[in-house]
Amino acid sequence: MRVEYISYIDNLPVDVSLVNVGEYPIHWHKSLEILFVLKGK
């Protein structure tokens, strides 16, 4: 399992991304991650 490092812009405690995910490797980090599925399963 790999470590994912998250950098925040201008020291804001939030990072928002819109991505197209087909498959994503198992990872961990010290931040909360929330996924919102718009289409698919």
PDB file of N, CA and C in Angstrom:
ATOM      1  N   MET A   1       0.847  -1.171   0.000  1.00  0.00           N
ATOM      2  CA  MET A   1       0.000   0.000   0.000  1.00  0.00           C
ATOM      3  C   MET A   1       0.896   1.238   0.000  1.00  0.00           C
ATOM      4  N   ARG A   2       0.577   2.209  -0.847  1.00  0.00           N
ATOM      5  CA  ARG A   2       1.441   3.378  -0.962  1.00  0.00           C
ATOM      6  C   ARG A   2       0.890   4.567  -0.173  1.00  0.00           C
ATOM      7  N   VAL A   3       1.774   5.481   0.171  1.00  0.00           N
ATOM      8  CA  VAL A   3       1.407   6.707   0.877  1.00  0.00           C
ATOM      9  C   VAL A   3       1.114   7.797  -0.150  1.00  0.00           C
ATOM     10  N   GLU A   4       0.037   8.526   0.037  1.00  0.00           N
ATOM     11  CA  GLU A   4      -0.295   9.654  -0.833  1.00  0.00           C
ATOM     12  C   GLU A   4      -0.159  10.932  -0.016  1.00  0.00           C
ATOM     13  N   TYR A   5       0.656  11.858  -0.501  1.00  0.00           N
ATOM     14  CA  TYR A   5       0.869  13.130   0.189  1.00  0.00           C
ATOM     15  C   TYR A   5      -0.038  14.185  -0.429  1.00  0.00           C
ATOM     16  N   ILE A   6      -0.734  14.922   0.414  1.00  0.00           N
ATOM     17  CA  ILE A   6      -1.665  15.940  -0.050  1.00  0.00           C
ATOM     18  C   ILE A   6      -1.114  17.308   0.321  1.00  0.00           C
ATOM     19  N   SER A   7      -1.009  18.183  -0.667  1.00  0.00           N
ATOM     20  CA  SER A   7      -0.557  19.548  -0.402  1.00  0.00           C
ATOM     21  C   SER A   7      -1.747  20.481  -0.578  1.00  0.00           C
ATOM     22  N   TYR A   8      -1.866  21.423   0.324  1.00  0.00           N
ATOM     23  CA  TYR A   8      -2.992  22.343   0.324  1.00  0.00           C
ATOM     24  C   TYR A   8      -2.556  23.707  -0.215  1.00  0.00           C
ATOM     25  N   ILE A   9      -3.405  24.339  -0.998  1.00  0.00           N
ATOM     26  CA  ILE A   9      -3.112  25.641  -1.583  1.00  0.00           C
ATOM     27  C   ILE A   9      -3.353  26.742  -0.547  1.00  0.00           C
ATOM     28  N   ASP A  10      -2.403  27.641  -0.414  1.00  0.00           N
ATOM     29  CA  ASP A  10      -2.512  28.807   0.483  1.00  0.00           C
ATOM     30  C   ASP A  10      -2.891  28.433   1.911  1.00  0.00           C
ATOM     31  N   ASN A  11      -2.419  27.304   2.378  1.00  0.00           N
ATOM     32  CA  ASN A  11      -2.659  26.827   3.751  1.00  0.00           C
ATOM     33  C   ASN A  11      -4.135  26.644   4.078  1.00  0.00           C
ATOM     34  N   LEU A  12      -4.972  26.428   3.077  1.00  0.00           N
ATOM     35  CA  LEU A  12      -6.374  26.103   3.327  1.00  0.00           C
ATOM     36  C   LEU A  12      -6.471  24.642   3.741  1.00  0.00           C
ATOM     37  N   PRO A  13      -7.355  24.311   4.660  1.00  0.00           N
ATOM     38  CA  PRO A  13      -7.449  22.927   5.128  1.00  0.00           C
ATOM     39  C   PRO A  13      -8.270  22.010   4.225  1.00  0.00           C
ATOM     40  N   VAL A  14      -8.556  22.446   2.979  1.00  0.00           N
ATOM     41  CA  VAL A  14      -9.411  21.683   2.069  1.00  0.00           C
ATOM     42  C   VAL A  14      -8.758  21.619   0.691  1.00  0.00           C
ATOM     43  N   ASP A  15      -8.861  20.461   0.054  1.00  0.00           N
ATOM     44  CA  ASP A  15      -8.426  20.303  -1.332  1.00  0.00           C
ATOM     45  C   ASP A  15      -9.554  19.600  -2.071  1.00  0.00           C
ATOM     46  N   VAL A  16     -10.096  20.227  -3.106  1.00  0.00           N
ATOM     47  CA  VAL A  16     -11.216  19.674  -3.860  1.00  0.00           C
ATOM     48  C   VAL A  16     -10.734  19.344  -5.265  1.00  0.00           C
ATOM     49  N   SER A  17     -11.085  18.152  -5.752  1.00  0.00           N
ATOM     50  CA  SER A  17     -10.691  17.718  -7.085  1.00  0.00           C
ATOM     51  C   SER A  17     -11.870  17.063  -7.779  1.00  0.00           C
ATOM     52  N   LEU A  18     -11.951  17.267  -9.080  1.00  0.00           N
ATOM     53  CA  LEU A  18     -12.923  16.569  -9.911  1.00  0.00           C
ATOM     54  C   LEU A  18     -12.111  15.687 -10.840  1.00  0.00           C
ATOM     55  N   VAL A  19     -12.250  14.373 -10.684  1.00  0.00           N
ATOM     56  CA  VAL A  19     -11.434  13.447 -11.455  1.00  0.00           C
ATOM     57  C   VAL A  19     -12.296  12.347 -12.056  1.00  0.00           C
ATOM     58  N   ASN A  20     -11.807  11.777 -13.138  1.00  0.00           N
ATOM     59  CA  ASN A  20     -12.433  10.633 -13.776  1.00  0.00           C
ATOM     60  C   ASN A  20     -11.636   9.407 -13.328  1.00  0.00           C
ATOM     61  N   VAL A  21     -12.232   8.589 -12.480  1.00  0.00           N
ATOM     62  CA  VAL A  21     -11.521   7.454 -11.892  1.00  0.00           C
ATOM     63  C   VAL A  21     -12.071   6.159 -12.466  1.00  0.00           C
ATOM     64  N   GLY A  22     -11.224   5.425 -13.167  1.00  0.00           N
ATOM     65  CA  GLY A  22     -11.601   4.104 -13.647  1.00  0.00           C
ATOM     66  C   GLY A  22     -11.121   3.049 -12.674  1.00  0.00           C
ATOM     67  N   GLU A  23      -9.919   3.233 -12.210  1.00  0.00           N
ATOM     68  CA  GLU A  23      -9.302   2.323 -11.241  1.00  0.00           C
ATOM     69  C   GLU A  23      -8.247   3.118 -10.491  1.00  0.00           C
ATOM     70  N   TYR A  24      -8.189   2.965  -9.183  1.00  0.00           N
ATOM     71  CA  TYR A  24      -7.246   3.738  -8.370  1.00  0.00           C
ATOM     72  C   TYR A  24      -6.584   2.795  -7.373  1.00  0.00           C
ATOM     73  N   PRO A  25      -5.261   2.830  -7.262  1.00  0.00           N
ATOM     74  CA  PRO A  25      -4.581   1.900  -6.360  1.00  0.00           C
ATOM     75  C   PRO A  25      -4.905   2.181  -4.892  1.00  0.00           C
ATOM     76  N   ILE A  26      -4.857   1.156  -4.084  1.00  0.00           N
ATOM     77  CA  ILE A  26      -5.065   1.299  -2.647  1.00  0.00           C
ATOM     78  C   ILE A  26      -3.969   2.190  -2.094  1.00  0.00           C
ATOM     79  N   HIS A  27      -4.366   3.163  -1.272  1.00  0.00           N
ATOM     80  CA  HIS A  27      -3.409   4.109  -0.715  1.00  0.00           C
ATOM     81  C   HIS A  27      -3.892   4.560   0.662  1.00  0.00           C
ATOM     82  N   TRP A  28      -3.063   5.323   1.352  1.00  0.00           N
ATOM     83  CA  TRP A  28      -3.464   5.892   2.634  1.00  0.00           C
ATOM     84  C   TRP A  28      -2.831   7.268   2.785  1.00  0.00           C
ATOM     85  N   HIS A  29      -3.435   8.085   3.656  1.00  0.00           N
ATOM     86  CA  HIS A  29      -2.908   9.402   3.985  1.00  0.00           C
ATOM     87  C   HIS A  29      -3.540   9.847   5.287  1.00  0.00           C
ATOM     88  N   LYS A  30      -3.057  10.922   5.836  1.00  0.00           N
ATOM     89  CA  LYS A  30      -3.540  11.410   7.126  1.00  0.00           C
ATOM     90  C   LYS A  30      -4.746  12.336   6.991  1.00  0.00           C
ATOM     91  N   SER A  31      -5.300  12.457   5.820  1.00  0.00           N
ATOM     92  CA  SER A  31      -6.435  13.337   5.566  1.00  0.00           C
ATOM     93  C   SER A  31      -7.689  12.523   5.300  1.00  0.00           C
ATOM     94  N   LEU A  32      -8.834  13.121   5.563  1.00  0.00           N
ATOM     95  CA  LEU A  32     -10.114  12.500   5.256  1.00  0.00           C
ATOM     96  C   LEU A  32     -10.365  12.611   3.762  1.00  0.00           C
ATOM     97  N   GLU A  33     -10.829  11.533   3.143  1.00  0.00           N
ATOM     98  CA  GLU A  33     -11.122  11.535   1.708  1.00  0.00           C
ATOM     99  C   GLU A  33     -12.572  11.131   1.514  1.00  0.00           C
ATOM    100  N   ILE A  34     -13.314  11.977   0.818  1.00  0.00           N
ATOM    101  CA  ILE A  34     -14.727  11.704   0.545  1.00  0.00           C
ATOM    102  C   ILE A  34     -14.896  11.598  -0.968  1.00  0.00           C
ATOM    103  N   LEU A  35     -15.473  10.495  -1.432  1.00  0.00           N
ATOM    104  CA  LEU A  35     -15.735  10.284  -2.857  1.00  0.00           C
ATOM    105  C   LEU A  35     -17.229  10.396  -3.106  1.00  0.00           C
ATOM    106  N   PHE A  36     -17.594  11.139  -4.124  1.00  0.00           N
ATOM    107  CA  PHE A  36     -18.991  11.308  -4.506  1.00  0.00           C
ATOM    108  C   PHE A  36     -19.128  10.806  -5.932  1.00  0.00           C
ATOM    109  N   VAL A  37     -19.792   9.699  -6.130  1.00  0.00           N
ATOM    110  CA  VAL A  37     -19.929   9.082  -7.452  1.00  0.00           C
ATOM    111  C   VAL A  37     -21.056   9.766  -8.197  1.00  0.00           C
ATOM    112  N   LEU A  38     -20.717  10.347  -9.353  1.00  0.00           N
ATOM    113  CA  LEU A  38     -21.706  11.040 -10.167  1.00  0.00           C
ATOM    114  C   LEU A  38     -22.388  10.108 -11.166  1.00  0.00           C
ATOM    115  N   LYS A  39     -21.626   9.092 -11.631  1.00  0.00           N
ATOM    116  CA  LYS A  39     -22.168   8.182 -12.629  1.00  0.00           C
ATOM    117  C   LYS A  39     -21.435   6.857 -12.509  1.00  0.00           C
ATOM    118  N   GLY A  40     -22.151   5.759 -12.598  1.00  0.00           N
ATOM    119  CA  GLY A  40     -21.528   4.444 -12.541  1.00  0.00           C
ATOM    120  C   GLY A  40     -21.820   3.744 -11.227  1.00  0.00           C
ATOM    121  N   LYS A  41     -20.924   2.814 -10.885  1.00  0.00           N
ATOM    122  CA  LYS A  41     -21.116   2.000  -9.674  1.00  0.00           C
ATOM    123  C   LYS A  41     -19.979   2.206  -8.727  1.00  0.00           C
TER     124      LYS A  41
END
